[in-house]
Amino acid sequence: MIGKHLLSMDQLTKEDIIEILDTAESLRQVTDRPIKKLPTLRGRTVCNLFYEASTRTRISFELAAKRLSADVINFSADSKSSVSKGESFKDTAWTLEAMGVDAIIVRHGSSGAPHQLAKWVKAHVLNAGDGAHEHPTQALLDLFSIRERFKEFDGLKVAIVGDVIHSRVARSNVKGLVTMGADVTLVGPATLIPKEARSWGAKIEHELDPLLADLDVCYLLRVQKERQNEQLFPSLREYSNLWGLDNRRMSKMHKDALVMHPGPMNRGVEIAADVSESERSIILDQVSNGLSVRMSLLYLMLGGNEGEDS
Ligand code: CP
């Protein structure tokens, strides 16, 4: 059973993940109806509290909450908010809680910010990405997207390629995929793979080409130029030559193998434009599935009897 908050993939068992994915599968039918709403969260208020930029995660949480009939507040910590006047994270959280929010979806540049928030407020907290730490809802929508194509995770060969060191998506995905029984390999230059990655349950390789023929999923990570404080590889051109997925590399993958990317993409760096738009790419399915998975989480976490929450 999922707890009161969703902070990390660490807290989810295989059974929890299956429950979330199965519920998302049922809720997806709502999206196909002419009237795309369920009354489950009528009278509840969900707040998107975003201290970092987002397109997919913020919009899909907003839409997911609205599809379940919740009221939604969108808060961006920008020049229009009192954060620009120096208001602290804690005071902002308490202010939102004083207005009666039931759930806070938080994205923050600092690892651990959602854990801190969960200690300050009575509302449910859902981690929408914290620094280079975790992005659990991204991992869950990725698991949903993989299960849609392969049905079983046991022994599935997944390579997560590129800027692992800065990637909360990689951390959450490795945890989720390993929990579900997949065989995960992290691939990239040694400078972009953190030393502690050996303890995550994934293999580590530095060359992509020898792995391609055997892969079921090639998951490309965005090169996070904004988080690179030092030169970790010679140039974007060299990175693309060695680790980017272009048509030549993709042709070495077997015909049912999938190409995934969490977005936003650096086309021409980690993924060639034609690969991102190819039949093997399920990048837009990942986005669509994010809505069902986030509906599932809000439904399971807020839709029941509050007295049962831990
Ligand atoms: N994948 C992802 O988190 O995208 P956004 O930054 O657009 O939310």
PDB file of C-alpha atoms and ligand atoms in Angstrom:
ATOM      1  CA  MET A   1       0.000   0.000   0.000  1.00  0.00           C
ATOM      2  CA  ILE A   2       1.373   3.409  -0.986  1.00  0.00           C
ATOM      3  CA  GLY A   3       1.997   5.634   2.043  1.00  0.00           C
ATOM      4  CA  LYS A   4       0.676   9.122   2.681  1.00  0.00           C
ATOM      5  CA  HIS A   5       3.383  10.685   0.476  1.00  0.00           C
ATOM      6  CA  LEU A   6       5.184   9.660  -2.704  1.00  0.00           C
ATOM      7  CA  LEU A   7       8.766  10.774  -2.171  1.00  0.00           C
ATOM      8  CA  SER A   8      10.925   8.028  -3.674  1.00  0.00           C
ATOM      9  CA  MET A   9      10.688   4.778  -5.623  1.00  0.00           C
ATOM     10  CA  ASP A  10      12.391   3.198  -2.573  1.00  0.00           C
ATOM     11  CA  GLN A  11       9.065   3.193  -0.751  1.00  0.00           C
ATOM     12  CA  LEU A  12       7.245   1.132  -3.418  1.00  0.00           C
ATOM     13  CA  THR A  13       7.184  -2.672  -3.491  1.00  0.00           C
ATOM     14  CA  LYS A  14       6.575  -4.626  -6.682  1.00  0.00           C
ATOM     15  CA  GLU A  15       2.945  -5.078  -5.564  1.00  0.00           C
ATOM     16  CA  ASP A  16       2.539  -1.310  -5.018  1.00  0.00           C
ATOM     17  CA  ILE A  17       3.871  -0.613  -8.514  1.00  0.00           C
ATOM     18  CA  ILE A  18       1.518  -3.177 -10.056  1.00  0.00           C
ATOM     19  CA  GLU A  19      -1.425  -1.616  -8.186  1.00  0.00           C
ATOM     20  CA  ILE A  20      -0.494   1.868  -9.483  1.00  0.00           C
ATOM     21  CA  LEU A  21      -0.076   0.628 -13.071  1.00  0.00           C
ATOM     22  CA  ASP A  22      -3.293  -1.447 -13.001  1.00  0.00           C
ATOM     23  CA  THR A  23      -5.258   1.514 -11.611  1.00  0.00           C
ATOM     24  CA  ALA A  24      -3.752   3.751 -14.314  1.00  0.00           C
ATOM     25  CA  GLU A  25      -4.878   1.217 -16.909  1.00  0.00           C
ATOM     26  CA  SER A  26      -8.485   1.397 -15.626  1.00  0.00           C
ATOM     27  CA  LEU A  27      -8.423   5.194 -15.379  1.00  0.00           C
ATOM     28  CA  ARG A  28      -7.116   5.535 -18.920  1.00  0.00           C
ATOM     29  CA  GLN A  29     -10.593   4.669 -20.156  1.00  0.00           C
ATOM     30  CA  VAL A  30     -11.809   7.965 -18.671  1.00  0.00           C
ATOM     31  CA  THR A  31      -9.550   9.827 -21.099  1.00  0.00           C
ATOM     32  CA  ASP A  32     -11.263   8.111 -24.027  1.00  0.00           C
ATOM     33  CA  ARG A  33     -14.776   9.206 -22.978  1.00  0.00           C
ATOM     34  CA  PRO A  34     -16.535  12.302 -24.411  1.00  0.00           C
ATOM     35  CA  ILE A  35     -16.819  13.670 -20.807  1.00  0.00           C
ATOM     36  CA  LYS A  36     -13.382  13.045 -19.346  1.00  0.00           C
ATOM     37  CA  LYS A  37     -14.169  13.434 -15.617  1.00  0.00           C
ATOM     38  CA  LEU A  38     -14.654  11.351 -12.486  1.00  0.00           C
ATOM     39  CA  PRO A  39     -16.085  12.890  -9.283  1.00  0.00           C
ATOM     40  CA  THR A  40     -13.544  11.127  -6.993  1.00  0.00           C
ATOM     41  CA  LEU A  41     -11.692  14.243  -5.772  1.00  0.00           C
ATOM     42  CA  ARG A  42     -14.581  16.718  -5.796  1.00  0.00           C
ATOM     43  CA  GLY A  43     -14.005  19.210  -2.969  1.00  0.00           C
ATOM     44  CA  ARG A  44     -10.275  18.392  -2.695  1.00  0.00           C
ATOM     45  CA  THR A  45      -7.549  20.892  -3.593  1.00  0.00           C
ATOM     46  CA  VAL A  46      -4.269  19.982  -5.263  1.00  0.00           C
ATOM     47  CA  CYS A  47      -1.398  22.474  -5.518  1.00  0.00           C
ATOM     48  CA  ASN A  48       1.421  22.292  -8.067  1.00  0.00           C
ATOM     49  CA  LEU A  49       4.380  23.917  -6.270  1.00  0.00           C
ATOM     50  CA  PHE A  50       7.150  24.260  -8.849  1.00  0.00           C
ATOM     51  CA  TYR A  51      10.535  25.818  -8.067  1.00  0.00           C
ATOM     52  CA  GLU A  52      11.973  24.526 -11.367  1.00  0.00           C
ATOM     53  CA  ALA A  53      10.749  24.649 -14.949  1.00  0.00           C
ATOM     54  CA  SER A  54       8.437  21.925 -16.220  1.00  0.00           C
ATOM     55  CA  THR A  55       6.093  21.316 -19.121  1.00  0.00           C
ATOM     56  CA  ARG A  56       5.090  17.642 -18.992  1.00  0.00           C
ATOM     57  CA  THR A  57       4.976  16.979 -15.244  1.00  0.00           C
ATOM     58  CA  ARG A  58       3.169  20.165 -14.222  1.00  0.00           C
ATOM     59  CA  ILE A  59       0.570  20.051 -16.979  1.00  0.00           C
ATOM     60  CA  SER A  60      -0.122  16.348 -16.599  1.00  0.00           C
ATOM     61  CA  PHE A  61      -0.551  16.641 -12.811  1.00  0.00           C
ATOM     62  CA  GLU A  62      -2.904  19.587 -13.398  1.00  0.00           C
ATOM     63  CA  LEU A  63      -4.926  17.660 -15.952  1.00  0.00           C
ATOM     64  CA  ALA A  64      -4.916  14.490 -13.819  1.00  0.00           C
ATOM     65  CA  ALA A  65      -6.298  16.394 -10.810  1.00  0.00           C
ATOM     66  CA  LYS A  66      -8.933  18.134 -12.966  1.00  0.00           C
ATOM     67  CA  ARG A  67     -10.014  14.818 -14.542  1.00  0.00           C
ATOM     68  CA  LEU A  68     -10.696  13.623 -10.984  1.00  0.00           C
ATOM     69  CA  SER A  69     -12.683  16.851 -10.277  1.00  0.00           C
ATOM     70  CA  ALA A  70     -10.191  18.375  -7.802  1.00  0.00           C
ATOM     71  CA  ASP A  71      -9.587  22.129  -7.603  1.00  0.00           C
ATOM     72  CA  VAL A  72      -6.062  22.938  -8.792  1.00  0.00           C
ATOM     73  CA  ILE A  73      -3.690  25.758  -7.837  1.00  0.00           C
ATOM     74  CA  ASN A  74      -0.541  26.308  -9.899  1.00  0.00           C
ATOM     75  CA  PHE A  75       2.297  28.005  -8.054  1.00  0.00           C
ATOM     76  CA  SER A  76       5.578  28.852  -9.788  1.00  0.00           C
ATOM     77  CA  ALA A  77       8.377  30.269  -7.672  1.00  0.00           C
ATOM     78  CA  ASP A  78       9.056  33.094 -10.120  1.00  0.00           C
ATOM     79  CA  SER A  79       9.006  36.887 -10.156  1.00  0.00           C
ATOM     80  CA  LYS A  80       5.207  36.903  -9.717  1.00  0.00           C
ATOM     81  CA  SER A  81       5.327  35.046  -6.368  1.00  0.00           C
ATOM     82  CA  SER A  82       6.508  36.217  -2.936  1.00  0.00           C
ATOM     83  CA  VAL A  83       9.503  33.869  -3.277  1.00  0.00           C
ATOM     84  CA  SER A  84      10.999  36.773  -5.283  1.00  0.00           C
ATOM     85  CA  LYS A  85      10.658  38.882  -2.076  1.00  0.00           C
ATOM     86  CA  GLY A  86      12.620  36.312  -0.116  1.00  0.00           C
ATOM     87  CA  GLU A  87       9.792  34.150   1.288  1.00  0.00           C
ATOM     88  CA  SER A  88      11.188  30.811   2.446  1.00  0.00           C
ATOM     89  CA  PHE A  89      10.161  27.355   1.246  1.00  0.00           C
ATOM     90  CA  LYS A  90       8.728  26.608   4.701  1.00  0.00           C
ATOM     91  CA  ASP A  91       6.639  29.805   4.858  1.00  0.00           C
ATOM     92  CA  THR A  92       5.388  29.199   1.332  1.00  0.00           C
ATOM     93  CA  ALA A  93       4.350  25.661   2.307  1.00  0.00           C
ATOM     94  CA  TRP A  94       2.576  26.840   5.472  1.00  0.00           C
ATOM     95  CA  THR A  95       0.813  29.588   3.482  1.00  0.00           C
ATOM     96  CA  LEU A  96      -0.523  27.025   1.026  1.00  0.00           C
ATOM     97  CA  GLU A  97      -1.586  24.732   3.839  1.00  0.00           C
ATOM     98  CA  ALA A  98      -3.402  27.599   5.582  1.00  0.00           C
ATOM     99  CA  MET A  99      -5.475  27.884   2.412  1.00  0.00           C
ATOM    100  CA  GLY A 100      -6.546  24.262   2.828  1.00  0.00           C
ATOM    101  CA  VAL A 101      -4.655  22.321   0.161  1.00  0.00           C
ATOM    102  CA  ASP A 102      -4.981  18.538   0.418  1.00  0.00           C
ATOM    103  CA  ALA A 103      -1.984  17.621  -1.733  1.00  0.00           C
ATOM    104  CA  ILE A 104       1.185  19.395  -2.811  1.00  0.00           C
ATOM    105  CA  ILE A 105       2.981  18.292  -5.967  1.00  0.00           C
ATOM    106  CA  VAL A 106       6.499  19.674  -5.559  1.00  0.00           C
ATOM    107  CA  ARG A 107       9.420  20.147  -7.925  1.00  0.00           C
ATOM    108  CA  HIS A 108      12.548  21.664  -6.420  1.00  0.00           C
ATOM    109  CA  GLY A 109      16.190  22.040  -7.393  1.00  0.00           C
ATOM    110  CA  SER A 110      17.358  20.708  -4.019  1.00  0.00           C
ATOM    111  CA  SER A 111      17.516  16.974  -3.419  1.00  0.00           C
ATOM    112  CA  GLY A 112      15.395  16.078  -0.391  1.00  0.00           C
ATOM    113  CA  ALA A 113      13.102  19.153  -0.586  1.00  0.00           C
ATOM    114  CA  PRO A 114       9.908  17.001  -0.843  1.00  0.00           C
ATOM    115  CA  HIS A 115      11.010  14.971   2.229  1.00  0.00           C
ATOM    116  CA  GLN A 116      11.463  18.220   4.145  1.00  0.00           C
ATOM    117  CA  LEU A 117       8.090  19.522   2.963  1.00  0.00           C
ATOM    118  CA  ALA A 118       6.366  16.311   4.093  1.00  0.00           C
ATOM    119  CA  LYS A 119       7.632  17.003   7.645  1.00  0.00           C
ATOM    120  CA  TRP A 120       6.140  20.525   7.654  1.00  0.00           C
ATOM    121  CA  VAL A 121       2.644  19.985   6.247  1.00  0.00           C
ATOM    122  CA  LYS A 122      -0.354  17.730   6.873  1.00  0.00           C
ATOM    123  CA  ALA A 123      -1.144  17.557   3.134  1.00  0.00           C
ATOM    124  CA  HIS A 124      -0.031  14.664   0.934  1.00  0.00           C
ATOM    125  CA  VAL A 125       3.294  15.418  -0.786  1.00  0.00           C
ATOM    126  CA  LEU A 126       4.165  14.022  -4.217  1.00  0.00           C
ATOM    127  CA  ASN A 127       7.700  14.412  -5.506  1.00  0.00           C
ATOM    128  CA  ALA A 128       7.668  15.841  -9.046  1.00  0.00           C
ATOM    129  CA  GLY A 129      11.488  15.886  -9.245  1.00  0.00           C
ATOM    130  CA  ASP A 130      14.018  16.954  -6.615  1.00  0.00           C
ATOM    131  CA  GLY A 131      17.472  18.018  -7.774  1.00  0.00           C
ATOM    132  CA  ALA A 132      19.465  15.057  -9.069  1.00  0.00           C
ATOM    133  CA  HIS A 133      17.748  12.756  -6.565  1.00  0.00           C
ATOM    134  CA  GLU A 134      14.441  11.277  -7.785  1.00  0.00           C
ATOM    135  CA  HIS A 135      11.500  11.684 -10.140  1.00  0.00           C
ATOM    136  CA  PRO A 136       9.216   8.804  -9.110  1.00  0.00           C
ATOM    137  CA  THR A 137       6.194   9.677 -11.261  1.00  0.00           C
ATOM    138  CA  GLN A 138       8.435   9.712 -14.348  1.00  0.00           C
ATOM    139  CA  ALA A 139       9.667   6.207 -13.477  1.00  0.00           C
ATOM    140  CA  LEU A 140       6.098   4.974 -12.952  1.00  0.00           C
ATOM    141  CA  LEU A 141       4.903   6.334 -16.290  1.00  0.00           C
ATOM    142  CA  ASP A 142       7.952   4.773 -17.938  1.00  0.00           C
ATOM    143  CA  LEU A 143       7.176   1.405 -16.324  1.00  0.00           C
ATOM    144  CA  PHE A 144       3.581   1.744 -17.532  1.00  0.00           C
ATOM    145  CA  SER A 145       4.809   2.498 -21.078  1.00  0.00           C
ATOM    146  CA  ILE A 146       7.199  -0.486 -21.085  1.00  0.00           C
ATOM    147  CA  ARG A 147       4.560  -2.858 -19.674  1.00  0.00           C
ATOM    148  CA  GLU A 148       2.168  -1.774 -22.415  1.00  0.00           C
ATOM    149  CA  ARG A 149       4.585  -3.213 -25.017  1.00  0.00           C
ATOM    150  CA  PHE A 150       6.291  -6.121 -23.256  1.00  0.00           C
ATOM    151  CA  LYS A 151       3.784  -7.249 -20.565  1.00  0.00           C
ATOM    152  CA  GLU A 152       6.574  -8.797 -18.436  1.00  0.00           C
ATOM    153  CA  PHE A 153       9.624  -7.105 -16.882  1.00  0.00           C
ATOM    154  CA  ASP A 154      11.520 -10.259 -15.898  1.00  0.00           C
ATOM    155  CA  GLY A 155      14.822 -10.345 -17.774  1.00  0.00           C
ATOM    156  CA  LEU A 156      13.920  -7.367 -19.988  1.00  0.00           C
ATOM    157  CA  LYS A 157      17.160  -5.718 -21.121  1.00  0.00           C
ATOM    158  CA  VAL A 158      17.071  -1.964 -20.574  1.00  0.00           C
ATOM    159  CA  ALA A 159      19.968   0.437 -21.198  1.00  0.00           C
ATOM    160  CA  ILE A 160      19.762   3.892 -19.602  1.00  0.00           C
ATOM    161  CA  VAL A 161      22.207   6.007 -21.562  1.00  0.00           C
ATOM    162  CA  GLY A 162      24.016   9.259 -20.913  1.00  0.00           C
ATOM    163  CA  ASP A 163      24.032  11.887 -18.191  1.00  0.00           C
ATOM    164  CA  VAL A 164      23.264   9.573 -15.263  1.00  0.00           C
ATOM    165  CA  ILE A 165      25.116  11.677 -12.704  1.00  0.00           C
ATOM    166  CA  HIS A 166      22.684  14.597 -12.973  1.00  0.00           C
ATOM    167  CA  SER A 167      19.594  12.476 -13.597  1.00  0.00           C
ATOM    168  CA  ARG A 168      16.782  12.011 -11.098  1.00  0.00           C
ATOM    169  CA  VAL A 169      14.992  10.107 -13.890  1.00  0.00           C
ATOM    170  CA  ALA A 170      17.821   7.532 -14.009  1.00  0.00           C
ATOM    171  CA  ARG A 171      17.823   7.017 -10.233  1.00  0.00           C
ATOM    172  CA  SER A 172      14.061   6.485 -10.041  1.00  0.00           C
ATOM    173  CA  ASN A 173      13.965   4.331 -13.155  1.00  0.00           C
ATOM    174  CA  VAL A 174      16.761   2.014 -12.010  1.00  0.00           C
ATOM    175  CA  LYS A 175      14.959   1.479  -8.695  1.00  0.00           C
ATOM    176  CA  GLY A 176      11.625   0.805 -10.397  1.00  0.00           C
ATOM    177  CA  LEU A 177      13.002  -1.431 -13.144  1.00  0.00           C
ATOM    178  CA  VAL A 178      15.167  -3.481 -10.756  1.00  0.00           C
ATOM    179  CA  THR A 179      12.197  -3.906  -8.379  1.00  0.00           C
ATOM    180  CA  MET A 180      10.143  -5.218 -11.314  1.00  0.00           C
ATOM    181  CA  GLY A 181      12.866  -7.697 -12.366  1.00  0.00           C
ATOM    182  CA  ALA A 182      14.393  -5.994 -15.412  1.00  0.00           C
ATOM    183  CA  ASP A 183      18.083  -6.289 -16.306  1.00  0.00           C
ATOM    184  CA  VAL A 184      19.332  -2.673 -16.295  1.00  0.00           C
ATOM    185  CA  THR A 185      22.621  -1.318 -17.662  1.00  0.00           C
ATOM    186  CA  LEU A 186      23.780   2.275 -17.197  1.00  0.00           C
ATOM    187  CA  VAL A 187      25.821   3.421 -20.200  1.00  0.00           C
ATOM    188  CA  GLY A 188      27.928   6.540 -20.652  1.00  0.00           C
ATOM    189  CA  PRO A 189      31.307   8.140 -20.098  1.00  0.00           C
ATOM    190  CA  ALA A 190      32.817   7.406 -16.667  1.00  0.00           C
ATOM    191  CA  THR A 191      32.495  11.112 -15.799  1.00  0.00           C
ATOM    192  CA  LEU A 192      28.700  10.948 -16.182  1.00  0.00           C
ATOM    193  CA  ILE A 193      28.121   7.788 -14.114  1.00  0.00           C
ATOM    194  CA  PRO A 194      28.283   8.305 -10.333  1.00  0.00           C
ATOM    195  CA  LYS A 195      30.558   5.944  -8.409  1.00  0.00           C
ATOM    196  CA  GLU A 196      27.717   4.859  -6.115  1.00  0.00           C
ATOM    197  CA  ALA A 197      25.721   3.621  -9.140  1.00  0.00           C
ATOM    198  CA  ARG A 198      27.284   0.165  -8.632  1.00  0.00           C
ATOM    199  CA  SER A 199      25.106  -0.214  -5.537  1.00  0.00           C
ATOM    200  CA  TRP A 200      21.859   0.532  -7.413  1.00  0.00           C
ATOM    201  CA  GLY A 201      21.509  -2.982  -8.852  1.00  0.00           C
ATOM    202  CA  ALA A 202      22.370  -1.984 -12.436  1.00  0.00           C
ATOM    203  CA  LYS A 203      25.389  -2.971 -14.547  1.00  0.00           C
ATOM    204  CA  ILE A 204      27.697  -0.241 -15.821  1.00  0.00           C
ATOM    205  CA  GLU A 205      29.147  -0.042 -19.347  1.00  0.00           C
ATOM    206  CA  HIS A 206      30.927   2.759 -21.156  1.00  0.00           C
ATOM    207  CA  GLU A 207      30.278   1.735 -24.770  1.00  0.00           C
ATOM    208  CA  LEU A 208      26.801   1.636 -26.285  1.00  0.00           C
ATOM    209  CA  ASP A 209      27.499  -0.083 -29.627  1.00  0.00           C
ATOM    210  CA  PRO A 210      28.241  -3.617 -28.305  1.00  0.00           C
ATOM    211  CA  LEU A 211      24.949  -3.634 -26.325  1.00  0.00           C
ATOM    212  CA  LEU A 212      22.518  -2.501 -29.003  1.00  0.00           C
ATOM    213  CA  ALA A 213      21.613  -5.850 -30.622  1.00  0.00           C
ATOM    214  CA  ASP A 214      20.558  -7.305 -27.272  1.00  0.00           C
ATOM    215  CA  LEU A 215      18.450  -4.413 -25.946  1.00  0.00           C
ATOM    216  CA  ASP A 216      14.686  -4.360 -25.478  1.00  0.00           C
ATOM    217  CA  VAL A 217      14.678  -0.709 -24.423  1.00  0.00           C
ATOM    218  CA  CYS A 218      17.192   2.042 -25.143  1.00  0.00           C
ATOM    219  CA  TYR A 219      16.351   4.895 -22.744  1.00  0.00           C
ATOM    220  CA  LEU A 220      18.199   8.108 -23.587  1.00  0.00           C
ATOM    221  CA  LEU A 221      18.768  10.736 -20.914  1.00  0.00           C
ATOM    222  CA  ARG A 222      18.899  14.443 -21.594  1.00  0.00           C
ATOM    223  CA  VAL A 223      22.371  15.940 -21.350  1.00  0.00           C
ATOM    224  CA  GLN A 224      21.653  18.439 -18.566  1.00  0.00           C
ATOM    225  CA  LYS A 225      23.751  21.350 -19.759  1.00  0.00           C
ATOM    226  CA  GLU A 226      22.331  23.569 -16.988  1.00  0.00           C
ATOM    227  CA  ARG A 227      23.693  21.258 -14.242  1.00  0.00           C
ATOM    228  CA  GLN A 228      27.201  20.783 -15.745  1.00  0.00           C
ATOM    229  CA  ASN A 229      29.542  22.895 -13.616  1.00  0.00           C
ATOM    230  CA  GLU A 230      32.665  21.378 -15.159  1.00  0.00           C
ATOM    231  CA  GLN A 231      33.650  19.906 -18.510  1.00  0.00           C
ATOM    232  CA  LEU A 232      32.624  16.246 -18.143  1.00  0.00           C
ATOM    233  CA  PHE A 233      33.081  15.340 -21.833  1.00  0.00           C
ATOM    234  CA  PRO A 234      35.070  17.054 -24.600  1.00  0.00           C
ATOM    235  CA  SER A 235      32.161  18.421 -26.669  1.00  0.00           C
ATOM    236  CA  LEU A 236      28.506  17.816 -27.525  1.00  0.00           C
ATOM    237  CA  ARG A 237      29.632  16.585 -30.955  1.00  0.00           C
ATOM    238  CA  GLU A 238      31.911  13.969 -29.365  1.00  0.00           C
ATOM    239  CA  TYR A 239      29.154  12.970 -26.927  1.00  0.00           C
ATOM    240  CA  SER A 240      26.742  12.534 -29.824  1.00  0.00           C
ATOM    241  CA  ASN A 241      29.295  10.490 -31.824  1.00  0.00           C
ATOM    242  CA  LEU A 242      29.895   8.060 -28.955  1.00  0.00           C
ATOM    243  CA  TRP A 243      26.588   7.854 -27.047  1.00  0.00           C
ATOM    244  CA  GLY A 244      23.911   9.547 -29.173  1.00  0.00           C
ATOM    245  CA  LEU A 245      21.260   7.322 -30.756  1.00  0.00           C
ATOM    246  CA  ASP A 246      21.161   7.958 -34.482  1.00  0.00           C
ATOM    247  CA  ASN A 247      19.639   5.885 -37.273  1.00  0.00           C
ATOM    248  CA  ARG A 248      22.821   3.883 -37.832  1.00  0.00           C
ATOM    249  CA  ARG A 249      22.887   2.786 -34.178  1.00  0.00           C
ATOM    250  CA  MET A 250      19.140   2.227 -33.995  1.00  0.00           C
ATOM    251  CA  SER A 251      19.327  -0.135 -37.000  1.00  0.00           C
ATOM    252  CA  LYS A 252      21.426  -2.507 -34.829  1.00  0.00           C
ATOM    253  CA  MET A 253      18.534  -2.906 -32.367  1.00  0.00           C
ATOM    254  CA  HIS A 254      16.043  -5.740 -32.862  1.00  0.00           C
ATOM    255  CA  LYS A 255      12.774  -4.875 -34.579  1.00  0.00           C
ATOM    256  CA  ASP A 256      10.616  -4.773 -31.417  1.00  0.00           C
ATOM    257  CA  ALA A 257      13.088  -2.808 -29.299  1.00  0.00           C
ATOM    258  CA  LEU A 258      11.858   0.550 -27.989  1.00  0.00           C
ATOM    259  CA  VAL A 259      13.428   3.996 -27.849  1.00  0.00           C
ATOM    260  CA  MET A 260      12.472   6.128 -24.824  1.00  0.00           C
ATOM    261  CA  HIS A 261      13.342   9.592 -23.529  1.00  0.00           C
ATOM    262  CA  PRO A 262      11.770  11.486 -20.590  1.00  0.00           C
ATOM    263  CA  GLY A 263      11.847  14.838 -22.430  1.00  0.00           C
ATOM    264  CA  PRO A 264      12.664  17.572 -22.975  1.00  0.00           C
ATOM    265  CA  MET A 265      15.083  16.338 -25.685  1.00  0.00           C
ATOM    266  CA  ASN A 266      18.295  17.796 -27.050  1.00  0.00           C
ATOM    267  CA  ARG A 267      17.709  16.686 -30.633  1.00  0.00           C
ATOM    268  CA  GLY A 268      21.002  15.982 -32.365  1.00  0.00           C
ATOM    269  CA  VAL A 269      22.828  15.390 -29.054  1.00  0.00           C
ATOM    270  CA  GLU A 270      21.523  12.323 -27.154  1.00  0.00           C
ATOM    271  CA  ILE A 271      18.932  11.469 -29.814  1.00  0.00           C
ATOM    272  CA  ALA A 272      18.735  12.199 -33.537  1.00  0.00           C
ATOM    273  CA  ALA A 273      15.545  13.953 -34.676  1.00  0.00           C
ATOM    274  CA  ASP A 274      14.540  11.094 -37.020  1.00  0.00           C
ATOM    275  CA  VAL A 275      15.066   8.503 -34.250  1.00  0.00           C
ATOM    276  CA  SER A 276      12.818  10.473 -31.884  1.00  0.00           C
ATOM    277  CA  GLU A 277      10.101  10.437 -34.543  1.00  0.00           C
ATOM    278  CA  SER A 278      10.626   6.815 -35.647  1.00  0.00           C
ATOM    279  CA  GLU A 279       8.175   3.943 -35.139  1.00  0.00           C
ATOM    280  CA  ARG A 280      10.311   2.546 -32.331  1.00  0.00           C
ATOM    281  CA  SER A 281      10.079   5.764 -30.342  1.00  0.00           C
ATOM    282  CA  ILE A 282       7.367   5.770 -27.653  1.00  0.00           C
ATOM    283  CA  ILE A 283       8.288   9.228 -26.370  1.00  0.00           C
ATOM    284  CA  LEU A 284       4.823  10.713 -26.908  1.00  0.00           C
ATOM    285  CA  ASP A 285       3.182   7.579 -25.434  1.00  0.00           C
ATOM    286  CA  GLN A 286       5.260   8.244 -22.316  1.00  0.00           C
ATOM    287  CA  VAL A 287       3.718  11.732 -22.140  1.00  0.00           C
ATOM    288  CA  SER A 288       0.144  10.428 -22.646  1.00  0.00           C
ATOM    289  CA  ASN A 289       0.652   7.645 -20.112  1.00  0.00           C
ATOM    290  CA  GLY A 290       1.893  10.198 -17.580  1.00  0.00           C
ATOM    291  CA  LEU A 291      -1.649  11.515 -17.303  1.00  0.00           C
ATOM    292  CA  SER A 292      -3.144   8.088 -16.446  1.00  0.00           C
ATOM    293  CA  VAL A 293      -0.348   7.286 -13.988  1.00  0.00           C
ATOM    294  CA  ARG A 294      -0.704  10.631 -12.189  1.00  0.00           C
ATOM    295  CA  MET A 295      -4.492  10.170 -12.063  1.00  0.00           C
ATOM    296  CA  SER A 296      -3.847   6.755 -10.543  1.00  0.00           C
ATOM    297  CA  LEU A 297      -1.579   8.189  -7.838  1.00  0.00           C
ATOM    298  CA  LEU A 298      -4.005  10.976  -6.905  1.00  0.00           C
ATOM    299  CA  TYR A 299      -6.879   8.465  -6.918  1.00  0.00           C
ATOM    300  CA  LEU A 300      -5.061   5.961  -4.701  1.00  0.00           C
ATOM    301  CA  MET A 301      -3.547   8.543  -2.337  1.00  0.00           C
ATOM    302  CA  LEU A 302      -6.393  11.048  -1.963  1.00  0.00           C
ATOM    303  CA  GLY A 303      -9.452   9.171  -3.151  1.00  0.00           C
ATOM    304  CA  GLY A 304      -9.893   6.878  -0.168  1.00  0.00           C
ATOM    305  CA  ASN A 305     -10.749   7.375   3.464  1.00  0.00           C
ATOM    306  CA  GLU A 306      -8.320   9.937   4.939  1.00  0.00           C
ATOM    307  CA  GLY A 307      -8.466   8.092   8.241  1.00  0.00           C
ATOM    308  CA  GLU A 308      -6.651   5.163   6.631  1.00  0.00           C
ATOM    309  CA  ASP A 309      -3.611   7.237   5.680  1.00  0.00           C
ATOM    310  CA  SER A 310      -0.438   6.425   7.533  1.00  0.00           C
TER     311      SER A 310
HETATM  312  N1   CP B   1      10.195  14.576 -18.034  1.00  0.00           N
HETATM  313  C1   CP B   1       9.922  15.697 -17.343  1.00  0.00           C
HETATM  314  O1   CP B   1       9.975  15.737 -16.117  1.00  0.00           O
HETATM  315  O2   CP B   1       9.588  16.766 -18.130  1.00  0.00           O
HETATM  316  P1   CP B   1       9.265  18.233 -17.601  1.00  0.00           P
HETATM  317  O3   CP B   1      10.550  18.801 -17.036  1.00  0.00           O
HETATM  318  O4   CP B   1       8.762  18.971 -18.819  1.00  0.00           O
HETATM  319  O5   CP B   1       8.218  18.114 -16.527  1.00  0.00           O
END
